[in-house]
Amino acid sequence: MEAPSLLRKLFKQYYDSCSKDDFTLRSFTEREFAFLTFDSEGMIRHKSFSSPEELLEYMRNSPPAHVYYSSAYYETPAAEEMDAKGWKGADLIFDIDADHIATPCKEEHDTWKCLDCGAEGRGMPPESCPNCASKKIEEFTWMCERCLEAAKAEVLKLIEEFLIPDFGVSEKEIEICFSGHRGYHLHVECEDFRHLNSEARREIADYVRGVGIVFEDHGFTRLGSTRVLLGPSLTERGWRGRVARGVYTVIDAIDMHAPVLYMPARDLNWLRENRQAILEALSKEPPFWAIFSKLKKQSLKELLKAAVTQCACNIDERVTIDIKRLIRMPNSLHGKTGLKVVKISYADLDSFKPLKDAIVFRKGYLKLHVKRIPKLRVGEVEVGPLEDKVVELPMAAAVYILARGAGEPVWR
Amino acid sequence: MSTFEREFCAKYPFTETARNYIASTGFSLEDLASGEFVEIVERAKARIREAIQRGEISTFLEGDLDVEILSYPVALVILGLLGEARLARRYAVAESKRVEELLLGEDDDVLVRVAEEAFSWRLVKERTRMGSKLIDFCMPVHQFIATAATFHDPHWKLVNKLVYDGQVHLRRTEVARLIAEEVKNRVLVRISELTSVGGEALKSLQPHLEELRREASGRMKYLELPEEGVTSEDAYPPCIRKLLEDLRAGKSLPHMGRFALTTFLINVGVDVDEVVALFSSAADFDESKTRYQVEHIAGLRGSKIRYLPPSCETLKSFGLCVEEAGCGNIKHPLIYYRRKLRKRRATSGGTEPSKEAV
Ligand code: SF4
Ligand SMILES: [Zn+2]
Ligand SMILES: [Zn+2]
């Protein structure tokens, strides 16, 4: 048996063990469902189901590799033409993925290869090949605890810095899902946002990403016609206080931030030497921003920009803006990892361990021929790096490697 | 209803109080045929005329308030029947200016009332300190962005507002501007819905329609084209030429790109069949769907409104402008085209050979 058919068999066992309650969704019948299978390339789209039972039945009969539902609610979700579906609204969704976060460990576990010229490299894949400028880049990305922790920190930032204090969303309106691979989805279950078009959603995305900030609008001005700088205090709400706190954080850890602060050495040294005095000036009420009057205008701007980067949340804005997105179904399995898409409440997020809690196949061992893997951790098991080896592994790790396309089962 | 309330209705005829009042008078569009309501029709025409000529509309509180109030829905009906997108826009903008000016002179409570009655906005008077300044109002984030997202000024971006607890904090002038913008949006929607009336009413309105149409076309020539049916592709602005090129190369255009190209071509006089044929090279071409969309844009279907191409500013914000520095001081692709043609005609003595667009 080849990897895909083995995975299909295992996925079926999983869906056989599920109950219909695992697949409930708000406004279930107004959603479009879509599937990718193990044996063909194309996506099966425009499905709709009358109940979770019916969906489960479908998944048992033809076990899918990936299951998606539409963030949108439709009049006729099964209509084939997008225009004929009758858009009624869509959930507000945020996608946070380790793919978009620059973690140092990516150098250790991720690689890429140009499909045109064969150039290879480690870490985050470039947009286009540095050798031949081709955009056909194949990525080999792996889950890793540190990357997932970075993604989780970003989710917490989104909730605690933006959704609750600024957008006034309550804890119980927030639903979090581990995506089954390298990130999290966050749904805001609030009627108010449901009818917004993409332009309006872009405003939300830009807000959390800190895109397009005009510092003058947040109180950074000069006093009269002097060079004396005025600015918001650390305790203010919204982006005003956030920029102020961002500056504080950057100055506080100035040695860490210095390499990315693009300013003359003179200004950078001044910031270093006066670190303590600056921190005190900023903590005053009202804060004494005039302390920065010595800085070149451009350097100050650079500092403020660094503060925004420090405070902004790294979401994939395309997902938030798209009002017809397909989202991975909670409690379904991710066909490229064999892990479960897990719903997590805000309260449980802190203790959630994706590489343990999302594991489904806990029983038994499997012998497989591993092509090439970096050092991996799945559940309690640590494997790799391995290349061209036959090994016997606990089921979850074996399934993960098979699903990544990095191995084939070996049958005696 | 008290005079004070009727004045409120005359000033803000799109509010719930005004709508209820209009309903209570028992006035219906069919009555227009009876001649009894000449005054209302005349006042409605005056509104439109003022919009055409000055881009503004005054509020007339000295005469019969009922005439003033009822002239608003009648003006919208007339504009709906005229089906001229340009005129509708100009009118909507003028109405929104009128409202903005009035609001700036009102008490805070009136702003709150208009916002609530017209759009169910939960606008609240709440003093907040922002640095050394005080701001007076706040409203829910989702209601704010639903309207403000269409502004291109960076100061209107949500990220540049003071936002907390789900509320956006706004100055009085900003609230007036935001309400006015939403008035503009709703007026346009309303006009696009009002495309037919009963036979009798239509008959009695017909002469007025003709009259206004003439006046409008005289006045609003600046967007009109020198000659109909003559198109000259190399006078197209760079953004449009780029879209044509991409389309011919078999690339699929983004939604806004399709819209810009189609509206532009229709407005320079390329006919529907040619436009449809042009799209046939696209990978995702569906003849009947494309034809439907093009006819819609040409004003042959649905709202019967012929759409104009978006302005340079809009094209820029969608990344469709290909001239970083803009094309001179041009603000609209159609103006680019018109100037270019005119210049060319001046230099070549008006013997420019016409070229097919497609
Ligand atoms: S400035 Fe206007 S006309 Fe010129 S290229 Fe840009 S969008 Fe086109
Ligand atoms: Zn290459
Ligand atoms: Zn990592």
Short mmCIF file of N, CA and C in Angstrom, two decimals, chain B residues 181-317:
data_model
loop_
_atom_site.label_atom_id
_atom_site.label_comp_id
_atom_site.label_asym_id
_atom_site.label_seq_id
_atom_site.Cartn_x
_atom_site.Cartn_y
_atom_site.Cartn_z
N GLU B 181 -21.39 61.72 3.86
CA GLU B 181 -20.93 60.70 2.92
C GLU B 181 -21.95 59.58 2.79
N GLU B 182 -22.51 59.18 3.92
CA GLU B 182 -23.49 58.10 3.89
C GLU B 182 -24.77 58.56 3.20
N VAL B 183 -25.11 59.84 3.34
CA VAL B 183 -26.27 60.38 2.62
C VAL B 183 -26.02 60.22 1.12
N LYS B 184 -24.81 60.56 0.70
CA LYS B 184 -24.47 60.43 -0.71
C LYS B 184 -24.66 58.97 -1.18
N ASN B 185 -24.13 58.03 -0.41
CA ASN B 185 -24.25 56.62 -0.78
C ASN B 185 -25.70 56.20 -0.91
N ARG B 186 -26.50 56.59 0.10
CA ARG B 186 -27.90 56.15 0.09
C ARG B 186 -28.69 56.81 -1.03
N VAL B 187 -28.38 58.08 -1.32
CA VAL B 187 -29.07 58.76 -2.41
C VAL B 187 -28.80 58.00 -3.72
N LEU B 188 -27.55 57.61 -3.92
CA LEU B 188 -27.21 56.90 -5.16
C LEU B 188 -27.94 55.55 -5.25
N VAL B 189 -27.98 54.85 -4.13
CA VAL B 189 -28.68 53.56 -4.14
C VAL B 189 -30.16 53.78 -4.46
N ARG B 190 -30.74 54.75 -3.77
CA ARG B 190 -32.15 55.04 -3.95
C ARG B 190 -32.45 55.39 -5.41
N ILE B 191 -31.62 56.25 -6.00
CA ILE B 191 -31.85 56.64 -7.40
C ILE B 191 -31.78 55.41 -8.30
N SER B 192 -30.84 54.52 -8.02
CA SER B 192 -30.69 53.37 -8.89
C SER B 192 -31.87 52.40 -8.75
N GLU B 193 -32.60 52.50 -7.63
CA GLU B 193 -33.77 51.62 -7.46
C GLU B 193 -35.01 52.21 -8.12
N LEU B 194 -35.04 53.54 -8.23
CA LEU B 194 -36.24 54.20 -8.75
C LEU B 194 -36.15 54.36 -10.25
N THR B 195 -36.43 53.27 -10.97
CA THR B 195 -36.25 53.40 -12.41
C THR B 195 -37.55 53.37 -13.19
N SER B 196 -38.67 53.19 -12.50
CA SER B 196 -39.93 53.24 -13.22
C SER B 196 -41.04 53.78 -12.35
N VAL B 197 -42.00 54.41 -12.99
CA VAL B 197 -43.21 54.85 -12.29
C VAL B 197 -44.39 54.50 -13.19
N GLY B 198 -45.59 54.64 -12.66
CA GLY B 198 -46.79 54.32 -13.44
C GLY B 198 -46.87 55.18 -14.69
N GLY B 199 -47.59 54.68 -15.70
CA GLY B 199 -47.69 55.33 -17.01
C GLY B 199 -48.11 56.79 -16.95
N GLU B 200 -49.14 57.09 -16.16
CA GLU B 200 -49.66 58.46 -16.11
C GLU B 200 -48.61 59.41 -15.54
N ALA B 201 -48.04 59.01 -14.42
CA ALA B 201 -47.04 59.86 -13.78
C ALA B 201 -45.86 60.07 -14.72
N LEU B 202 -45.48 59.00 -15.41
CA LEU B 202 -44.35 59.10 -16.34
C LEU B 202 -44.67 60.11 -17.44
N LYS B 203 -45.92 60.02 -17.94
CA LYS B 203 -46.31 60.92 -19.02
C LYS B 203 -46.19 62.38 -18.57
N SER B 204 -46.67 62.63 -17.36
CA SER B 204 -46.65 64.02 -16.90
C SER B 204 -45.23 64.49 -16.59
N LEU B 205 -44.36 63.55 -16.27
CA LEU B 205 -42.98 63.94 -15.97
C LEU B 205 -42.12 64.07 -17.22
N GLN B 206 -42.54 63.44 -18.28
CA GLN B 206 -41.74 63.37 -19.50
C GLN B 206 -41.14 64.71 -19.96
N PRO B 207 -41.98 65.74 -20.11
CA PRO B 207 -41.42 67.02 -20.57
C PRO B 207 -40.33 67.55 -19.64
N HIS B 208 -40.53 67.35 -18.34
CA HIS B 208 -39.52 67.81 -17.37
C HIS B 208 -38.23 67.04 -17.55
N LEU B 209 -38.37 65.76 -17.83
CA LEU B 209 -37.18 64.93 -18.02
C LEU B 209 -36.37 65.46 -19.20
N GLU B 210 -37.07 65.69 -20.29
CA GLU B 210 -36.38 66.18 -21.49
C GLU B 210 -35.63 67.47 -21.19
N GLU B 211 -36.36 68.36 -20.52
CA GLU B 211 -35.79 69.68 -20.20
C GLU B 211 -34.50 69.53 -19.39
N LEU B 212 -34.58 68.71 -18.35
CA LEU B 212 -33.41 68.55 -17.48
C LEU B 212 -32.27 67.87 -18.21
N ARG B 213 -32.63 66.93 -19.03
CA ARG B 213 -31.59 66.21 -19.76
C ARG B 213 -30.80 67.18 -20.64
N ARG B 214 -31.54 68.07 -21.31
CA ARG B 214 -30.89 69.08 -22.16
C ARG B 214 -29.95 69.96 -21.33
N GLU B 215 -30.51 70.45 -20.25
CA GLU B 215 -29.70 71.35 -19.41
C GLU B 215 -28.45 70.65 -18.90
N ALA B 216 -28.66 69.43 -18.45
CA ALA B 216 -27.54 68.69 -17.88
C ALA B 216 -26.46 68.48 -18.92
N SER B 217 -26.87 68.09 -20.12
CA SER B 217 -25.84 67.77 -21.10
C SER B 217 -25.10 69.03 -21.52
N GLY B 218 -25.79 70.17 -21.50
CA GLY B 218 -25.10 71.43 -21.81
C GLY B 218 -24.06 71.74 -20.77
N ARG B 219 -24.46 71.56 -19.52
CA ARG B 219 -23.64 71.99 -18.41
C ARG B 219 -22.50 71.03 -18.10
N MET B 220 -22.80 69.77 -18.25
CA MET B 220 -21.82 68.78 -17.78
C MET B 220 -20.98 68.22 -18.91
N LYS B 221 -20.78 69.04 -19.90
CA LYS B 221 -20.03 68.62 -21.10
C LYS B 221 -18.63 68.14 -20.79
N TYR B 222 -18.11 68.64 -19.69
CA TYR B 222 -16.70 68.38 -19.46
C TYR B 222 -16.34 66.90 -19.48
N LEU B 223 -17.34 66.07 -19.25
CA LEU B 223 -17.03 64.65 -19.32
C LEU B 223 -17.52 64.02 -20.62
N GLU B 224 -18.25 64.81 -21.36
CA GLU B 224 -18.79 64.33 -22.63
C GLU B 224 -17.65 64.20 -23.63
N LEU B 225 -17.83 63.38 -24.63
CA LEU B 225 -16.75 63.19 -25.59
C LEU B 225 -16.94 64.04 -26.82
N PRO B 226 -15.84 64.38 -27.46
CA PRO B 226 -15.94 65.27 -28.62
C PRO B 226 -16.85 64.70 -29.71
N GLU B 227 -16.62 63.46 -30.07
CA GLU B 227 -17.47 62.86 -31.09
C GLU B 227 -17.82 61.46 -30.65
N GLU B 228 -19.03 61.07 -30.91
CA GLU B 228 -19.41 59.73 -30.50
C GLU B 228 -18.98 58.73 -31.55
N GLY B 229 -18.65 57.55 -31.09
CA GLY B 229 -18.37 56.48 -32.03
C GLY B 229 -16.98 56.52 -32.64
N VAL B 230 -16.25 57.58 -32.38
CA VAL B 230 -14.90 57.63 -32.91
C VAL B 230 -13.94 57.35 -31.78
N THR B 231 -13.22 56.28 -31.87
CA THR B 231 -12.29 56.01 -30.79
C THR B 231 -10.89 55.91 -31.35
N SER B 232 -9.99 56.33 -30.54
CA SER B 232 -8.63 56.40 -30.99
C SER B 232 -7.74 55.83 -29.91
N GLU B 233 -7.35 54.60 -30.13
CA GLU B 233 -6.71 53.85 -29.05
C GLU B 233 -5.44 54.50 -28.51
N ASP B 234 -4.69 55.15 -29.38
CA ASP B 234 -3.44 55.70 -28.84
C ASP B 234 -3.66 57.00 -28.06
N ALA B 235 -4.91 57.43 -27.98
CA ALA B 235 -5.20 58.56 -27.10
C ALA B 235 -5.66 58.06 -25.73
N TYR B 236 -5.75 56.74 -25.56
CA TYR B 236 -6.14 56.18 -24.25
C TYR B 236 -5.04 56.47 -23.23
N PRO B 237 -5.42 56.68 -21.99
CA PRO B 237 -4.38 56.88 -20.96
C PRO B 237 -3.60 55.59 -20.71
N PRO B 238 -2.42 55.71 -20.16
CA PRO B 238 -1.54 54.55 -19.96
C PRO B 238 -2.19 53.41 -19.17
N CYS B 239 -2.98 53.77 -18.16
CA CYS B 239 -3.58 52.72 -17.34
C CYS B 239 -4.51 51.85 -18.17
N ILE B 240 -5.29 52.49 -19.06
CA ILE B 240 -6.24 51.76 -19.88
C ILE B 240 -5.50 50.94 -20.94
N ARG B 241 -4.43 51.56 -21.51
CA ARG B 241 -3.66 50.81 -22.51
C ARG B 241 -3.04 49.56 -21.90
N LYS B 242 -2.59 49.70 -20.65
CA LYS B 242 -2.00 48.55 -19.96
C LYS B 242 -3.04 47.44 -19.77
N LEU B 243 -4.24 47.83 -19.37
CA LEU B 243 -5.30 46.84 -19.16
C LEU B 243 -5.63 46.11 -20.48
N LEU B 244 -5.71 46.90 -21.56
CA LEU B 244 -5.99 46.31 -22.87
C LEU B 244 -4.91 45.30 -23.25
N GLU B 245 -3.68 45.73 -23.03
CA GLU B 245 -2.53 44.90 -23.36
C GLU B 245 -2.59 43.57 -22.59
N ASP B 246 -2.81 43.70 -21.29
CA ASP B 246 -2.89 42.50 -20.45
C ASP B 246 -3.99 41.57 -20.92
N LEU B 247 -5.12 42.15 -21.22
CA LEU B 247 -6.27 41.36 -21.64
C LEU B 247 -5.95 40.64 -22.94
N ARG B 248 -5.34 41.38 -23.87
CA ARG B 248 -5.01 40.77 -25.16
C ARG B 248 -3.96 39.69 -25.01
N ALA B 249 -3.13 39.83 -23.98
CA ALA B 249 -2.10 38.82 -23.74
C ALA B 249 -2.69 37.62 -23.01
N GLY B 250 -4.00 37.63 -22.82
CA GLY B 250 -4.67 36.49 -22.20
C GLY B 250 -4.61 36.47 -20.69
N LYS B 251 -4.15 37.58 -20.09
CA LYS B 251 -4.13 37.62 -18.63
C LYS B 251 -5.54 37.88 -18.11
N SER B 252 -5.82 37.41 -16.89
CA SER B 252 -7.15 37.74 -16.37
C SER B 252 -7.03 38.98 -15.50
N LEU B 253 -7.94 39.90 -15.71
CA LEU B 253 -7.87 41.18 -15.02
C LEU B 253 -8.58 41.09 -13.67
N PRO B 254 -8.10 41.85 -12.68
CA PRO B 254 -8.84 41.92 -11.42
C PRO B 254 -10.19 42.60 -11.67
N HIS B 255 -11.08 42.40 -10.73
CA HIS B 255 -12.43 42.92 -10.89
C HIS B 255 -12.45 44.40 -11.24
N MET B 256 -11.68 45.18 -10.48
CA MET B 256 -11.67 46.63 -10.70
C MET B 256 -11.09 46.96 -12.07
N GLY B 257 -10.14 46.17 -12.52
CA GLY B 257 -9.53 46.39 -13.82
C GLY B 257 -10.54 46.19 -14.93
N ARG B 258 -11.33 45.12 -14.83
CA ARG B 258 -12.39 44.86 -15.81
C ARG B 258 -13.36 46.02 -15.84
N PHE B 259 -13.75 46.44 -14.65
CA PHE B 259 -14.73 47.51 -14.55
C PHE B 259 -14.19 48.79 -15.18
N ALA B 260 -12.94 49.13 -14.86
CA ALA B 260 -12.36 50.36 -15.39
C ALA B 260 -12.29 50.31 -16.92
N LEU B 261 -11.83 49.17 -17.43
CA LEU B 261 -11.66 49.05 -18.87
C LEU B 261 -13.01 49.11 -19.58
N THR B 262 -13.97 48.34 -19.08
CA THR B 262 -15.28 48.31 -19.72
C THR B 262 -15.94 49.69 -19.71
N THR B 263 -15.97 50.32 -18.54
CA THR B 263 -16.62 51.62 -18.46
C THR B 263 -15.91 52.61 -19.38
N PHE B 264 -14.60 52.54 -19.42
CA PHE B 264 -13.87 53.48 -20.26
C PHE B 264 -14.26 53.28 -21.73
N LEU B 265 -14.19 52.04 -22.19
CA LEU B 265 -14.47 51.76 -23.60
C LEU B 265 -15.89 52.17 -23.96
N ILE B 266 -16.85 51.81 -23.11
CA ILE B 266 -18.25 52.16 -23.38
C ILE B 266 -18.39 53.68 -23.48
N ASN B 267 -17.70 54.37 -22.58
CA ASN B 267 -17.85 55.82 -22.55
C ASN B 267 -17.12 56.54 -23.69
N VAL B 268 -16.15 55.87 -24.32
CA VAL B 268 -15.54 56.53 -25.47
C VAL B 268 -16.23 56.07 -26.75
N GLY B 269 -17.27 55.29 -26.61
CA GLY B 269 -18.10 55.00 -27.78
C GLY B 269 -17.83 53.66 -28.46
N VAL B 270 -17.06 52.79 -27.83
CA VAL B 270 -16.89 51.44 -28.39
C VAL B 270 -18.18 50.68 -28.12
N ASP B 271 -18.68 49.91 -29.11
CA ASP B 271 -19.98 49.32 -28.82
C ASP B 271 -19.88 48.00 -28.08
N VAL B 272 -21.01 47.60 -27.53
CA VAL B 272 -21.06 46.46 -26.63
C VAL B 272 -20.45 45.20 -27.24
N ASP B 273 -20.80 44.92 -28.49
CA ASP B 273 -20.29 43.70 -29.14
C ASP B 273 -18.77 43.68 -29.17
N GLU B 274 -18.20 44.84 -29.48
CA GLU B 274 -16.76 44.92 -29.55
C GLU B 274 -16.11 44.67 -28.18
N VAL B 275 -16.73 45.26 -27.16
CA VAL B 275 -16.17 45.07 -25.82
C VAL B 275 -16.24 43.59 -25.42
N VAL B 276 -17.39 42.97 -25.70
CA VAL B 276 -17.55 41.56 -25.37
C VAL B 276 -16.50 40.73 -26.10
N ALA B 277 -16.33 41.04 -27.38
CA ALA B 277 -15.36 40.28 -28.18
C ALA B 277 -13.95 40.41 -27.60
N LEU B 278 -13.67 41.58 -27.09
CA LEU B 278 -12.36 41.82 -26.51
C LEU B 278 -12.09 40.89 -25.33
N PHE B 279 -13.13 40.70 -24.53
CA PHE B 279 -12.95 39.85 -23.35
C PHE B 279 -12.87 38.37 -23.71
N SER B 280 -13.23 38.04 -24.94
CA SER B 280 -13.27 36.62 -25.32
C SER B 280 -11.90 35.98 -25.27
N SER B 281 -10.83 36.81 -25.27
CA SER B 281 -9.51 36.20 -25.20
C SER B 281 -9.11 35.84 -23.77
N ALA B 282 -9.91 36.29 -22.80
CA ALA B 282 -9.57 35.97 -21.41
C ALA B 282 -9.82 34.50 -21.14
N ALA B 283 -9.01 33.95 -20.24
CA ALA B 283 -9.08 32.52 -19.97
C ALA B 283 -10.43 32.12 -19.39
N ASP B 284 -11.00 33.02 -18.57
CA ASP B 284 -12.23 32.65 -17.88
C ASP B 284 -13.46 33.23 -18.58
N PHE B 285 -13.37 33.38 -19.90
CA PHE B 285 -14.45 34.03 -20.65
C PHE B 285 -15.74 33.21 -20.66
N ASP B 286 -16.83 33.88 -20.38
CA ASP B 286 -18.14 33.27 -20.46
C ASP B 286 -19.01 34.28 -21.18
N GLU B 287 -19.30 34.01 -22.46
CA GLU B 287 -19.92 35.03 -23.31
C GLU B 287 -21.18 35.64 -22.72
N SER B 288 -22.11 34.78 -22.27
CA SER B 288 -23.39 35.36 -21.84
C SER B 288 -23.22 36.20 -20.58
N LYS B 289 -22.33 35.74 -19.71
CA LYS B 289 -22.09 36.48 -18.47
C LYS B 289 -21.42 37.84 -18.77
N THR B 290 -20.41 37.78 -19.63
CA THR B 290 -19.70 39.01 -19.99
C THR B 290 -20.64 40.00 -20.65
N ARG B 291 -21.46 39.49 -21.57
CA ARG B 291 -22.39 40.38 -22.27
C ARG B 291 -23.33 41.04 -21.27
N TYR B 292 -23.81 40.22 -20.35
CA TYR B 292 -24.71 40.77 -19.34
C TYR B 292 -24.03 41.91 -18.58
N GLN B 293 -22.79 41.65 -18.15
CA GLN B 293 -22.09 42.67 -17.36
C GLN B 293 -21.82 43.93 -18.17
N VAL B 294 -21.40 43.75 -19.41
CA VAL B 294 -21.09 44.91 -20.24
C VAL B 294 -22.35 45.72 -20.50
N GLU B 295 -23.44 45.02 -20.79
CA GLU B 295 -24.69 45.74 -21.04
C GLU B 295 -25.16 46.48 -19.80
N HIS B 296 -24.91 45.86 -18.69
CA HIS B 296 -25.27 46.48 -17.42
C HIS B 296 -24.51 47.80 -17.25
N ILE B 297 -23.21 47.71 -17.50
CA ILE B 297 -22.35 48.89 -17.36
C ILE B 297 -22.72 49.97 -18.37
N ALA B 298 -23.16 49.51 -19.55
CA ALA B 298 -23.52 50.47 -20.60
C ALA B 298 -24.89 51.09 -20.34
N GLY B 299 -25.55 50.65 -19.29
CA GLY B 299 -26.84 51.23 -18.96
C GLY B 299 -27.98 50.65 -19.77
N LEU B 300 -27.75 49.45 -20.36
CA LEU B 300 -28.81 48.85 -21.16
C LEU B 300 -29.65 47.89 -20.34
N ARG B 301 -29.26 47.67 -19.12
CA ARG B 301 -29.95 46.71 -18.28
C ARG B 301 -30.11 47.26 -16.87
N GLY B 302 -30.88 46.52 -16.08
CA GLY B 302 -30.98 46.80 -14.65
C GLY B 302 -31.28 48.26 -14.36
N SER B 303 -30.34 48.90 -13.70
CA SER B 303 -30.58 50.26 -13.21
C SER B 303 -30.68 51.28 -14.33
N LYS B 304 -30.33 50.88 -15.56
CA LYS B 304 -30.36 51.79 -16.70
C LYS B 304 -29.42 52.98 -16.50
N ILE B 305 -28.47 52.78 -15.65
CA ILE B 305 -27.51 53.85 -15.43
C ILE B 305 -26.22 53.47 -16.14
N ARG B 306 -25.70 54.40 -16.93
CA ARG B 306 -24.44 54.11 -17.58
C ARG B 306 -23.32 54.53 -16.64
N TYR B 307 -22.44 53.58 -16.36
CA TYR B 307 -21.39 53.88 -15.39
C TYR B 307 -20.22 54.60 -16.01
N LEU B 308 -19.58 55.44 -15.18
CA LEU B 308 -18.36 56.12 -15.60
C LEU B 308 -17.16 55.35 -15.09
N PRO B 309 -16.04 55.45 -15.79
CA PRO B 309 -14.83 54.83 -15.24
C PRO B 309 -14.45 55.50 -13.92
N PRO B 310 -13.75 54.76 -13.06
CA PRO B 310 -13.30 55.35 -11.78
C PRO B 310 -12.29 56.46 -12.01
N SER B 311 -12.14 57.31 -11.04
CA SER B 311 -11.19 58.41 -11.15
C SER B 311 -9.76 57.90 -10.98
N CYS B 312 -8.79 58.74 -11.33
CA CYS B 312 -7.39 58.37 -11.17
C CYS B 312 -7.09 57.98 -9.72
N GLU B 313 -7.68 58.70 -8.80
CA GLU B 313 -7.43 58.44 -7.39
C GLU B 313 -7.85 57.01 -7.04
N THR B 314 -9.05 56.64 -7.48
CA THR B 314 -9.53 55.29 -7.21
C THR B 314 -8.63 54.26 -7.89
N LEU B 315 -8.28 54.53 -9.15
CA LEU B 315 -7.43 53.58 -9.87
C LEU B 315 -6.10 53.42 -9.16
N LYS B 316 -5.58 54.52 -8.64
CA LYS B 316 -4.32 54.46 -7.90
C LYS B 316 -4.46 53.55 -6.69
N SER B 317 -5.56 53.74 -5.97
CA SER B 317 -5.68 52.97 -4.74
C SER B 317 -5.87 51.48 -5.03
#
